[in-house]
Short mmCIF file of C-alpha atoms in Angstrom, two decimals:
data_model
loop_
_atom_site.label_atom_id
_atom_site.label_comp_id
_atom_site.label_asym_id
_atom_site.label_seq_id
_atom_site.Cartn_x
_atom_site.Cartn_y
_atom_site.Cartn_z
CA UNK A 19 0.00 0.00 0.00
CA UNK A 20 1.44 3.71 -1.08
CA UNK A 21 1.79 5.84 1.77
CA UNK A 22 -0.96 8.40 0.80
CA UNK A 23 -3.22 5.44 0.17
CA UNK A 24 -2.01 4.36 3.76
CA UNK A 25 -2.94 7.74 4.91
CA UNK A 26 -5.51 8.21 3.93
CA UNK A 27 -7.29 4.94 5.16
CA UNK A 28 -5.92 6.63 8.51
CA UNK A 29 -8.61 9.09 8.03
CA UNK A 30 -11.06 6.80 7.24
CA UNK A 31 -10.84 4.66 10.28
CA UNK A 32 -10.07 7.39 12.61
CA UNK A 33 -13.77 7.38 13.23
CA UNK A 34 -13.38 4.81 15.58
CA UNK A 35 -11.33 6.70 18.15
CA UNK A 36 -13.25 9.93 18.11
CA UNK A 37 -13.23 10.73 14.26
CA UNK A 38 -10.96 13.53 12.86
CA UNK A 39 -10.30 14.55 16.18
CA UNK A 40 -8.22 11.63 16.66
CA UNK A 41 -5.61 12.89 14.57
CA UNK A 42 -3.72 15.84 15.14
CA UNK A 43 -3.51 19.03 13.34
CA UNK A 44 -0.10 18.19 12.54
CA UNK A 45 -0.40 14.85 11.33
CA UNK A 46 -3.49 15.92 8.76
CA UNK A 47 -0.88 18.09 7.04
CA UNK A 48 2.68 16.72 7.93
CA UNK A 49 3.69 15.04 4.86
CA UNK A 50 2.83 11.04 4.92
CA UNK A 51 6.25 10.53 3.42
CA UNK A 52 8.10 11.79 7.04
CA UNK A 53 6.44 8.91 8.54
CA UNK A 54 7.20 6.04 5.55
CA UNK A 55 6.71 2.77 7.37
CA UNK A 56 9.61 1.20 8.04
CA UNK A 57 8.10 -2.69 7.95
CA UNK A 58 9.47 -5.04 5.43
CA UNK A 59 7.85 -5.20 2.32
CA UNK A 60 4.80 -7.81 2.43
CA UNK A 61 6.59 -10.16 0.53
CA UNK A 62 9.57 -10.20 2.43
CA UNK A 63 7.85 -10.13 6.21
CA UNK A 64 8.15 -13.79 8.44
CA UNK A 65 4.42 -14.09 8.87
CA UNK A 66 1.52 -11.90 8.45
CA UNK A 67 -2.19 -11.90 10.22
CA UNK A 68 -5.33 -10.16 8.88
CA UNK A 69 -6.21 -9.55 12.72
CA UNK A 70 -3.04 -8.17 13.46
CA UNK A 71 -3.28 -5.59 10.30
CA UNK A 72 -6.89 -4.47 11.26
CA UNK A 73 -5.40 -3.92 14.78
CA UNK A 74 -3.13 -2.14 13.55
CA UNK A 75 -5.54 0.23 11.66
CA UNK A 76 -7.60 0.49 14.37
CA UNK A 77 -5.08 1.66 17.12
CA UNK A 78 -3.11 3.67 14.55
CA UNK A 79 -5.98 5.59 14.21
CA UNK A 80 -6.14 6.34 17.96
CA UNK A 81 -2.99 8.25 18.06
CA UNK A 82 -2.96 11.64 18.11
CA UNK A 83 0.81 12.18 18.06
CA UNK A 84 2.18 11.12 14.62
CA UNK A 85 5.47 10.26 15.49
CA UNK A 86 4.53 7.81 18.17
CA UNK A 87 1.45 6.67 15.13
CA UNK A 88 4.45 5.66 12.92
CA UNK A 89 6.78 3.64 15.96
CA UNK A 90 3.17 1.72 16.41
CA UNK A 91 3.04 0.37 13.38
CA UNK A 92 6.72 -0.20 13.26
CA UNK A 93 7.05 -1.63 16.51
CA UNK A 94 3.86 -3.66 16.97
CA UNK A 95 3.81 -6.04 14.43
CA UNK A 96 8.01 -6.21 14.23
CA UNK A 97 7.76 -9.42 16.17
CA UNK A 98 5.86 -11.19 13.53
CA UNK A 99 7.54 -9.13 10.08
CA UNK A 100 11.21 -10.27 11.50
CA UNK A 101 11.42 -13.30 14.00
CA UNK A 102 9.24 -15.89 13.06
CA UNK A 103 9.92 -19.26 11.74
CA UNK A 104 7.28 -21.59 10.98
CA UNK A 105 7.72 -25.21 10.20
CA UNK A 106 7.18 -28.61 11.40
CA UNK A 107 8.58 -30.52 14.16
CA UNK A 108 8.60 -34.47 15.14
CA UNK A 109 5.13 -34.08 12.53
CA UNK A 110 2.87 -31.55 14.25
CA UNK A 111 3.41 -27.26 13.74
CA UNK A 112 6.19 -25.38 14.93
CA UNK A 113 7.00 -21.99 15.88
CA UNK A 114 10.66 -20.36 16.57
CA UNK A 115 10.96 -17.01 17.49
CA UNK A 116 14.27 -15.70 17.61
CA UNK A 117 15.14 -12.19 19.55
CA UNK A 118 15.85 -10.39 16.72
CA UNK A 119 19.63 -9.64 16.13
CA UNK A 120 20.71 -12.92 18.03
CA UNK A 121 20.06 -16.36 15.85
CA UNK A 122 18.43 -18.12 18.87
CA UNK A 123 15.35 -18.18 20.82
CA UNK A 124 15.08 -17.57 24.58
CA UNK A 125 12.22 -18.93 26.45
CA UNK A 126 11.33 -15.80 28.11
CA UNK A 127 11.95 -13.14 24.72
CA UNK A 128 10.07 -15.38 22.67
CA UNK A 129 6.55 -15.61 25.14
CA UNK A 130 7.04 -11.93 25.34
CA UNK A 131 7.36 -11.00 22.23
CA UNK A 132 4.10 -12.77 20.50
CA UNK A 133 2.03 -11.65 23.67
CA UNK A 134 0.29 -8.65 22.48
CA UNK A 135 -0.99 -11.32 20.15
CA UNK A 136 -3.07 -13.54 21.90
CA UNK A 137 -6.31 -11.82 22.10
CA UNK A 138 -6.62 -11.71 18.59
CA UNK A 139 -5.70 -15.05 17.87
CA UNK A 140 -9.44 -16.37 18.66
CA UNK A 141 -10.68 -15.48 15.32
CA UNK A 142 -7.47 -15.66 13.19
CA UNK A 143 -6.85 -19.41 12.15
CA UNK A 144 -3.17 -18.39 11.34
CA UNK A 145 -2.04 -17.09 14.91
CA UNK A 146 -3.59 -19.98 16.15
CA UNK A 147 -1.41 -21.79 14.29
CA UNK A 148 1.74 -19.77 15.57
CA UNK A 149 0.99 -20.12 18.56
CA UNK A 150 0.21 -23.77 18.86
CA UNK A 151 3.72 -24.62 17.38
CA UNK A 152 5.51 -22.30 19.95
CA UNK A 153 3.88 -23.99 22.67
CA UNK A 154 5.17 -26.98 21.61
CA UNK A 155 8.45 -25.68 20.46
CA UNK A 156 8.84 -24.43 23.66
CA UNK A 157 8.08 -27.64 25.64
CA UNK A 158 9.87 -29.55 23.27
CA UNK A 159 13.18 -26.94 24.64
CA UNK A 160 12.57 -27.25 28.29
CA UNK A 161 12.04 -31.67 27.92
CA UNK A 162 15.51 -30.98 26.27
CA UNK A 163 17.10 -28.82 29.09
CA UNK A 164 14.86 -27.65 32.10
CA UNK A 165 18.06 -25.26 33.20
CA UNK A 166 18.41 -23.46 29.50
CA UNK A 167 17.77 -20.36 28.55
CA UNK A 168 18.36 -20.25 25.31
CA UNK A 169 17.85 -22.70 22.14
CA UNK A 170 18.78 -23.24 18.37
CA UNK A 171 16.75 -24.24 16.36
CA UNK A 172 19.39 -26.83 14.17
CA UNK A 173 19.97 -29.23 17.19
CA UNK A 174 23.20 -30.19 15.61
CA UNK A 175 24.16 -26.33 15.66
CA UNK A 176 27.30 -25.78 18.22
CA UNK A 177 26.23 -23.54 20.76
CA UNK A 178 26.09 -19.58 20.52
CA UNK A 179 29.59 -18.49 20.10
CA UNK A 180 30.09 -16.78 23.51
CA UNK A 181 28.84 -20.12 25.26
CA UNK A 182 30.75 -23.03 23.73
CA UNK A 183 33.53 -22.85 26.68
CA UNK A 184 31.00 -22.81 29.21
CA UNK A 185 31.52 -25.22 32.11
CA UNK A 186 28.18 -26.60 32.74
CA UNK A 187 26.46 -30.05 31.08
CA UNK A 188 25.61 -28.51 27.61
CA UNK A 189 22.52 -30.57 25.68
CA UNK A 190 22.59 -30.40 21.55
CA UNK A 191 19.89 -27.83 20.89
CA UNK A 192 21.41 -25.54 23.47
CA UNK A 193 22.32 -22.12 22.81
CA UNK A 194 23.20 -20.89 26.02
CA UNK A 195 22.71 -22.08 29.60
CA UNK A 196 22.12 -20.05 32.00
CA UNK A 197 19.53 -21.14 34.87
CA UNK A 198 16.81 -18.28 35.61
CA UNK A 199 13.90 -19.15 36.92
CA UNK A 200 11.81 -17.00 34.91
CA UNK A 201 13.21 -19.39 31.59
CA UNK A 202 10.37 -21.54 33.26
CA UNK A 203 7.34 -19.18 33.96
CA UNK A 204 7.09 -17.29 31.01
CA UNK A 205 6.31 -20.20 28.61
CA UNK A 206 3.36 -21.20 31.40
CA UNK A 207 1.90 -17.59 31.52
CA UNK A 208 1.89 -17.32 27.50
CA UNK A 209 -0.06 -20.62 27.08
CA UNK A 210 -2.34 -19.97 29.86
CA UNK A 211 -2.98 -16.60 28.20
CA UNK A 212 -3.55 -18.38 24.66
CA UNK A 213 -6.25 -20.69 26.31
CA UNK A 214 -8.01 -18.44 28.19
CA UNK A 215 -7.83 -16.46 25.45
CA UNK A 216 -8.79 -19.30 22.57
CA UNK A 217 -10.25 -22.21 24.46
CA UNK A 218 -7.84 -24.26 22.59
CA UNK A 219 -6.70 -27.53 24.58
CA UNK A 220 -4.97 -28.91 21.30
CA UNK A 221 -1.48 -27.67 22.02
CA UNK A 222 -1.51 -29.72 25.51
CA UNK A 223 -0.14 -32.87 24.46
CA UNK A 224 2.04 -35.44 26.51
CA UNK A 225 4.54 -33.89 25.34
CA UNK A 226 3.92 -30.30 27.10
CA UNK A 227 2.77 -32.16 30.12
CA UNK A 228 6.09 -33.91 30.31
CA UNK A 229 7.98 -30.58 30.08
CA UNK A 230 5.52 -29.28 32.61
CA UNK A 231 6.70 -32.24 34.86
CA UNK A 232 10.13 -31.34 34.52
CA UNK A 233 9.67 -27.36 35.32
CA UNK A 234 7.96 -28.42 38.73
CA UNK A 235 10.64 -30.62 39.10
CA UNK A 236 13.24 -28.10 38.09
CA UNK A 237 11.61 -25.91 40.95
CA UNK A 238 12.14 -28.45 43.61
CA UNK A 239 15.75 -29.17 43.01
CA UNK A 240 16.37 -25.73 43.27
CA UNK A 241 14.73 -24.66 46.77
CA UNK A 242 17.98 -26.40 47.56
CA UNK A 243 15.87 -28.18 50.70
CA UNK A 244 18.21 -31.17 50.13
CA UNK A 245 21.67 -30.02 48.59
CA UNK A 246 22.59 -27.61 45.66
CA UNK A 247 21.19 -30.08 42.94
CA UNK A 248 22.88 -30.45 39.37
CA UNK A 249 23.05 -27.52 38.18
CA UNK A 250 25.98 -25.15 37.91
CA UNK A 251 27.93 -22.92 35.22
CA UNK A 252 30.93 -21.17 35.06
CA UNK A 253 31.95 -19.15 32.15
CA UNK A 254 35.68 -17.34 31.76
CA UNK A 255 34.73 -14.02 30.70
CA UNK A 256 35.93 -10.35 31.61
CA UNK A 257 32.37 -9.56 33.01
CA UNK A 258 31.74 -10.74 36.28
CA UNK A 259 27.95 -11.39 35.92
CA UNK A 260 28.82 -13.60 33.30
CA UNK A 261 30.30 -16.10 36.25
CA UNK A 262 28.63 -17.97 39.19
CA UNK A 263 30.50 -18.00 42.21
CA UNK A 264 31.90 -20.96 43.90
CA UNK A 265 32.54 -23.75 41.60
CA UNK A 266 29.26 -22.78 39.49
CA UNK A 267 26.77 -23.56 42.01
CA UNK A 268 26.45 -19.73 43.35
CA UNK A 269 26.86 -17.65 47.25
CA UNK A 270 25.89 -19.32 49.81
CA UNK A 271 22.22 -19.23 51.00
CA UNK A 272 20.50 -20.41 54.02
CA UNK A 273 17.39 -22.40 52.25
CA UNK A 274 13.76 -21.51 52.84
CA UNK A 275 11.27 -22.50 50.49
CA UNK A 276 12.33 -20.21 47.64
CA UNK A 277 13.62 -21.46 44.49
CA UNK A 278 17.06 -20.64 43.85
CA UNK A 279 18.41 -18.88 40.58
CA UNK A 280 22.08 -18.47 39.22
CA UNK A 281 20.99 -15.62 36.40
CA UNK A 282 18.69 -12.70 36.51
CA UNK A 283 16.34 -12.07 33.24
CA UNK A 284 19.06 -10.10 31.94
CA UNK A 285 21.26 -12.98 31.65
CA UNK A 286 23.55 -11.10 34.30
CA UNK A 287 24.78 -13.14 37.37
CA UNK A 288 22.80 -12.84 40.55
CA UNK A 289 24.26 -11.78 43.85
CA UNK A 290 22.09 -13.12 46.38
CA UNK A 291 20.52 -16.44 44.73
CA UNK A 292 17.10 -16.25 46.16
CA UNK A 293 15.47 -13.73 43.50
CA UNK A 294 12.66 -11.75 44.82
CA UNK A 295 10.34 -10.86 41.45
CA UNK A 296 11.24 -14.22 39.80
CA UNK A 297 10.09 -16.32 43.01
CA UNK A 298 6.96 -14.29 43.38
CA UNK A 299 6.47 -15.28 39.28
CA UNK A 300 7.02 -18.69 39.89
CA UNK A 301 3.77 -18.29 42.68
CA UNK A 302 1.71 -16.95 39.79
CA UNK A 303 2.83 -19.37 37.17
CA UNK A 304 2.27 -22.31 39.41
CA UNK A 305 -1.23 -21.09 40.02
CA UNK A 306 -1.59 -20.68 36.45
CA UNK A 307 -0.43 -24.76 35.62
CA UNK A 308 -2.57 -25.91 37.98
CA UNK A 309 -5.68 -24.84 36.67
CA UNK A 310 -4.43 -25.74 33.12
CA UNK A 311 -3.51 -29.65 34.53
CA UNK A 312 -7.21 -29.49 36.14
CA UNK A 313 -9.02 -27.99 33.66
CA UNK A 314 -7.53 -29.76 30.25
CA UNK A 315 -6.02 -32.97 31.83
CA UNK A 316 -8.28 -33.27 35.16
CA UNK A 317 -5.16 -34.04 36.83
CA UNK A 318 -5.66 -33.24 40.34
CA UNK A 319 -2.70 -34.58 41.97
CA UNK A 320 -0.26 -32.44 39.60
CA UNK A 321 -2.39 -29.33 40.44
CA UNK A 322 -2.21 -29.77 44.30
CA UNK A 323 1.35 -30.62 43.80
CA UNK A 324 1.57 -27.24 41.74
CA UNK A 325 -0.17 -25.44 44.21
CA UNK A 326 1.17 -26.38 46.88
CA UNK A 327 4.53 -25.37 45.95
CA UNK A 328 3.38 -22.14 44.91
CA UNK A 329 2.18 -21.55 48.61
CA UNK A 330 5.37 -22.51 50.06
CA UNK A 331 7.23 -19.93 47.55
CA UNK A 332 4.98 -17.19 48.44
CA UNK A 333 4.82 -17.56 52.22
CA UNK A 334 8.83 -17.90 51.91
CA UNK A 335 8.90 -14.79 49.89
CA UNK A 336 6.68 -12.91 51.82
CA UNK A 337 8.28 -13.64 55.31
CA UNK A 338 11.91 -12.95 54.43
CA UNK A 339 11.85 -10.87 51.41
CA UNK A 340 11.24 -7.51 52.24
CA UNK A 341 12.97 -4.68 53.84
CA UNK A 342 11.22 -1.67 55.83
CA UNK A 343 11.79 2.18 56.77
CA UNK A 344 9.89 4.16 58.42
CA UNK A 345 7.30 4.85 55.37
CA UNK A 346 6.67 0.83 55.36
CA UNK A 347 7.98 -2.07 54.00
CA UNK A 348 9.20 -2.34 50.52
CA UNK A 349 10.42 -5.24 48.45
CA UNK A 350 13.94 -6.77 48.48
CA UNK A 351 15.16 -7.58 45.10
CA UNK A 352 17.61 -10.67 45.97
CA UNK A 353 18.26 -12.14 49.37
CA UNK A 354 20.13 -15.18 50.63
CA UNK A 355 18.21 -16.42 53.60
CA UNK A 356 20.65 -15.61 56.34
CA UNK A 357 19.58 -11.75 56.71
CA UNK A 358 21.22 -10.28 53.71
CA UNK A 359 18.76 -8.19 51.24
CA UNK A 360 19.73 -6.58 48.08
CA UNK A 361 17.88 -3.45 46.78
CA UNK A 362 17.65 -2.23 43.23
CA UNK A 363 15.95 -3.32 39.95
CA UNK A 364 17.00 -4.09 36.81
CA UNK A 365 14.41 -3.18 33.85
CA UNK A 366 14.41 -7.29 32.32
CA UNK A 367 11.41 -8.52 33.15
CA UNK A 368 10.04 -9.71 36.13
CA UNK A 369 11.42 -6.91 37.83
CA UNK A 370 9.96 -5.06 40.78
CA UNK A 371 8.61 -2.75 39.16
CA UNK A 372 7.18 -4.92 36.62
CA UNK A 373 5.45 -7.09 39.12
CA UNK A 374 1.39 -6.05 39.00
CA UNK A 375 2.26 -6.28 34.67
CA UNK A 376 2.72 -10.75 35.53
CA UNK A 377 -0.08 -10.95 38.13
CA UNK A 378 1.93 -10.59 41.23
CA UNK A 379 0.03 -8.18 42.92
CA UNK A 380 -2.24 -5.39 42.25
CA UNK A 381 -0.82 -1.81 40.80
CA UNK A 382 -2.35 -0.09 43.93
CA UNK A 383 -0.54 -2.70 46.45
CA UNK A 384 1.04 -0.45 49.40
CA UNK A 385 4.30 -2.58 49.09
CA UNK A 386 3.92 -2.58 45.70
CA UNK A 387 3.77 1.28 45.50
CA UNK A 388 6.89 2.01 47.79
CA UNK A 389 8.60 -0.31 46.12
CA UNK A 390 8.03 1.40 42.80
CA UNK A 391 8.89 4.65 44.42
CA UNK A 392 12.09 3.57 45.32
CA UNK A 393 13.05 1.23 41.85
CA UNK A 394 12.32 4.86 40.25
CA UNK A 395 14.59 6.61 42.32
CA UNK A 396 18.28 7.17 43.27
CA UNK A 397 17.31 4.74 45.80
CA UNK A 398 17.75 2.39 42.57
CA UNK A 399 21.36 2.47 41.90
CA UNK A 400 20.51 1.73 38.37
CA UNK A 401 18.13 4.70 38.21
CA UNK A 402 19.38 6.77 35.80
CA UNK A 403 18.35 10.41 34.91
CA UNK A 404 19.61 12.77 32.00
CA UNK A 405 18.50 15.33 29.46
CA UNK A 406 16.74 13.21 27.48
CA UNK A 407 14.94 10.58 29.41
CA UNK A 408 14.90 8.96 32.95
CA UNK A 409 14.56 5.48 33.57
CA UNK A 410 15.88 2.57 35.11
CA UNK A 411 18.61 0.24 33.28
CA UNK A 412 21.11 -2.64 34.97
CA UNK A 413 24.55 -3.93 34.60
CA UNK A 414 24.06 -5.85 31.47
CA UNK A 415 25.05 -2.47 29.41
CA UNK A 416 26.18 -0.40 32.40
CA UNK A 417 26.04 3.00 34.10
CA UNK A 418 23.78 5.92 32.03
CA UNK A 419 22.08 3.31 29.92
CA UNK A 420 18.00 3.48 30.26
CA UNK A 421 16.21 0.70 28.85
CA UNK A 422 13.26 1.83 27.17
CA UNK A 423 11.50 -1.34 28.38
CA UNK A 424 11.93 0.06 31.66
CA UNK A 425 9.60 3.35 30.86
CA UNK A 426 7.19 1.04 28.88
CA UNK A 427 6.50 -0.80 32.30
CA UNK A 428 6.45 2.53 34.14
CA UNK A 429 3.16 3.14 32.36
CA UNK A 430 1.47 0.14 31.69
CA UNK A 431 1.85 -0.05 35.76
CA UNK A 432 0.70 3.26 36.06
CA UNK A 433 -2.86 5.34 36.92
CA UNK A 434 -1.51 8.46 36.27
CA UNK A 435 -2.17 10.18 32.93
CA UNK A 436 0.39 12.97 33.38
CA UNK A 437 3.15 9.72 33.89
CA UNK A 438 1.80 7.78 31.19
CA UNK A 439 2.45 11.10 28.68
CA UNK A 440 5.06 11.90 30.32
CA UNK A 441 6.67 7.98 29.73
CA UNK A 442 5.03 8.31 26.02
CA UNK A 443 7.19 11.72 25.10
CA UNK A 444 10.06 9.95 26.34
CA UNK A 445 9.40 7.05 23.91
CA UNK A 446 9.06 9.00 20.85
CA UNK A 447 12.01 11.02 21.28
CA UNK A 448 14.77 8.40 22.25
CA UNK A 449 14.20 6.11 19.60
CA UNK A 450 17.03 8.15 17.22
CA UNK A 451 15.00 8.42 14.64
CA UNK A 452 14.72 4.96 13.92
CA UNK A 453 10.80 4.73 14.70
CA UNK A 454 12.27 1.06 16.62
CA UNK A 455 12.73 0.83 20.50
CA UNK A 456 15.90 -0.33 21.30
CA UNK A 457 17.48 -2.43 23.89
CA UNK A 458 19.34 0.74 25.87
CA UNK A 459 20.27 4.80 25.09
CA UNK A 460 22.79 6.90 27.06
CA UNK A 461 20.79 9.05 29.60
CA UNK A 462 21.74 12.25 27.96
CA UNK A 463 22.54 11.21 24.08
CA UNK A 464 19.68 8.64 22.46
CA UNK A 465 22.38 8.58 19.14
CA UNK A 466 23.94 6.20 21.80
CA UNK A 467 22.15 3.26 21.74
CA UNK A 468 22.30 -0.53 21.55
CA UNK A 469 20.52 -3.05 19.13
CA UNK A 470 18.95 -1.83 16.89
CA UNK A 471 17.12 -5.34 16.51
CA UNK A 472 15.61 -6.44 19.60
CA UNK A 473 11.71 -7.33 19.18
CA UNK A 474 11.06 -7.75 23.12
CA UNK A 475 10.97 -4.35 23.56
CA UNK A 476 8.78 -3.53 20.09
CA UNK A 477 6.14 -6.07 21.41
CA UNK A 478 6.28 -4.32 24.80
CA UNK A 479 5.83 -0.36 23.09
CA UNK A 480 3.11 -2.20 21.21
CA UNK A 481 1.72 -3.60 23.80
CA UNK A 482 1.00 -0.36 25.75
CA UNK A 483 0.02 1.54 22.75
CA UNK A 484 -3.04 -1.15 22.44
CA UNK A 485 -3.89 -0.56 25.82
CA UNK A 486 -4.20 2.61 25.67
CA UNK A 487 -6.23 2.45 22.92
CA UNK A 488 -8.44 0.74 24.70
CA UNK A 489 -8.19 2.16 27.83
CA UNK A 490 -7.41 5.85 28.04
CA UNK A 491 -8.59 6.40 24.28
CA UNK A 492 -8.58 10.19 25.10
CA UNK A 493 -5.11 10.49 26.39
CA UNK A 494 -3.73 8.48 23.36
CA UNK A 495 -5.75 10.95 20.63
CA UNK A 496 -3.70 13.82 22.24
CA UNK A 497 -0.69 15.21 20.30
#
């Protein structure tokens, strides 16, 4: 489709946000070639959905700010144009979804990435399709290696080039392994979300209730109630939170019901091994099996096992993993059982502040809210402010480095509609012109930025755009 022909179906639709008055002035008469879509040509795109198109119509038509208009329809679909490989695999459909500049698909990128998805895929035959082969591609990676976090899809492929010195028990298939917890949780929440969503059993073969064996059993061997289990990883590497301490096997904790984890979602080292946001994800994901295993299998003794781990997580988390000043008490980020508490966040996902976005708790939680005060503060020692942007980043890419996911989560967790625009300015004007998110920018210079190519944190901008759409329709049609 031409851009003016593009355009002007714009105008057509805009009707359904408000009419004309959805669109600013400046985006009636701004030339449609400023804002050329930057999508591969239809031809050349991964996969394409009719559902996901007329969503992207429809919300397009919402926004009132054309710059932020033209990183929608960049960013939303980007998942889909780019990462997706569809194919078969031991005779039924399969779905890999690499992260975009890196040749390999992580459990946690890849559920993230196709979730603003799922509630269209009810009526569209072809995500349904998608998304029954990445349920089972997924399964298929954790009966493989329960401790992985990332996979190739040539099982004969040699690992990914940093990782093929790695001291740990590498499986073929592997791309990297390091153990997070949330490797584990965010394959459960995306298929729970596909069959609420859908209805759809069919994906739920023996085959994902094997894998769903091994995560709870992956969770048990690592609340370390009976020894360190068998997994450990040490990697010789300049960067420290490449490297678990102590032979691979991580500092020492004093156990208590929470499951241990080497790695953080950022693929950075943990200090204290007993991570606060991923535990309290495990509680939710748990929760969530359960009621699949009832529900689809009528397997009652694998959903009272389910739940009742999920219950001892959460009363463990609860009782030793906060800290408290005089406003209240606030959540920890890492602990290790014998008193120690880390605070800070780190803008992977789960993350403190991420934590009513997977379920954890509600946005207005008291904890919760302190907690988000402080992640979003120099409390935070990865809190970074400069002249272009605030936000909160980590030590995968260092000091001054915001990750835009980290604003994205700031207002989808947020009631405030100055914070939300406020989040939504800093969005458009980061993103160096690209119309892309990317994975970081320096606090003060967005030119500054690394990859270019990383679809998480399109789906996530995406994501929040189609909420607001349907949410707060009358802040989005504001310029």
């Amino acid at each position: 489709m031409s851009d003016r022909r593009h355009f002007l179906k714009l105008l057509g639709t805009a009707a359904a946000c408000g009419g004309l008055a959805g669109l600013s002035p400046a985006m009636a008469t701004a030339p449609a070639a400023r804002f050329a879509s930057h999508r591969p040509p239809r031809a050349q795109r991964k996969f394409t959905s009719d559902a996901v198109e007329r969503e992207i119509a429809r919300v397009r038509a919402c926004i009132g700010d054309p710059k932020l208009a033209w990183m929608f329809e960049n960013c939303y679909p980007n998942t889909l144009d780019t990462t997706v490989e569809l194919g078969t695999l031991e005779g039924k459909p399969d779905t890999f979804v690499i992260t975009g500049d890196i040749d390999a698909m992580w459990l946690r990128d890849s559920s993230a990435q196709v979730s603003p998805y799922v509630a269209l895929a009810k009526n569209d035959p072809a995500l349904r399709r998608l998304f029954r082969g990445l349920i089972r591609r997924q399964a298929h990676c954790i009966r493989i290696d329960p401790y992985a976090n990332a996979f190739l899809r040539d099982p004969h492929a040699p690992p990914l080039s940093w990782a093929r010195q790695d001291e740990t028990a590498m499986a073929p298939g592997v791309g990297e392994r390091k153990w997070e917890i949330d490797s584990l949780c965010w394959p459960i929440r995306i298929a729970h979300a596909y069959w609420q969503a859908t209805g759809d059993a069919e994906p739920f073969d023996g085959g994902w209730r094997a894998a769903m064996q091994r995560v709870l059993a992956t969770f048990h061997e690592q609340q370390r109630l009976h020894g360190p289990g068998p997994y450990h990883f040490q990697r010789t590497s300049p960067r420290p939170s490449d490297t678990v301490p102590l032979e691979g096997y991580g500092n020492p904790t004093r156990p208590n019901g929470m499951i241990h984890s080497m790695f953080r979602p950022s693929d950075d080292a943990c200090l204290y091994p007993l991570f606060v946001p991923a535990n309290l994800f495990a509680v939710v994901a748990l929760r969530q099996l359960a009621v699949m295993s009832q529900a689809i299998h009528h397997d009652a003794a694998f959903a009272t096992a389910c739940t009742s781990l999920a219950r001892e997580v959460e009363q463990a988390a609860h009782r030793d993993g906060r800290l408290r000043d005089e406003a209240g008490d606030y959540w920890a980020y890492e602990i290790d059982g014998y008193g120690n508490r880390l605070f800070m966040d780190d803008a992977n996902i789960p993350s403190l502040l991420g934590l009513p976005y997977l379920g954890c708790c509600a946005a207005d939680d008291p904890t919760y809210r302190r907690t988000r005060k402080r992640a979003w503060s120099s409390d935070n020692p990865y809190f970074f402010k400069g002249t272009a942007a605030e936000g909160i980043g980590g030590p995968h890419e260092g000091l001054r480095m915001i990750w835009p996911m980290s604003i994205v989560m700031r207002a989808l967790t947020s009631d405030d509609p100055g914070e939300i625009r406020q989040c939504l300015r800093w969005l458009r004007d980061t993103d160096a012109g690209t119309g892309f998110m990317h994975e970081t920018f320096d606090q003060d210079d967005p030119a500054h930025f690394t990859r270019a190519w990383f679809a998480w944190a399109n789906s996530l901008f995406g994501e929040l755009m189609v909420k607001l759409a349907d949410e707060r329709p009358a802040l989005l049609r504001q310029p």
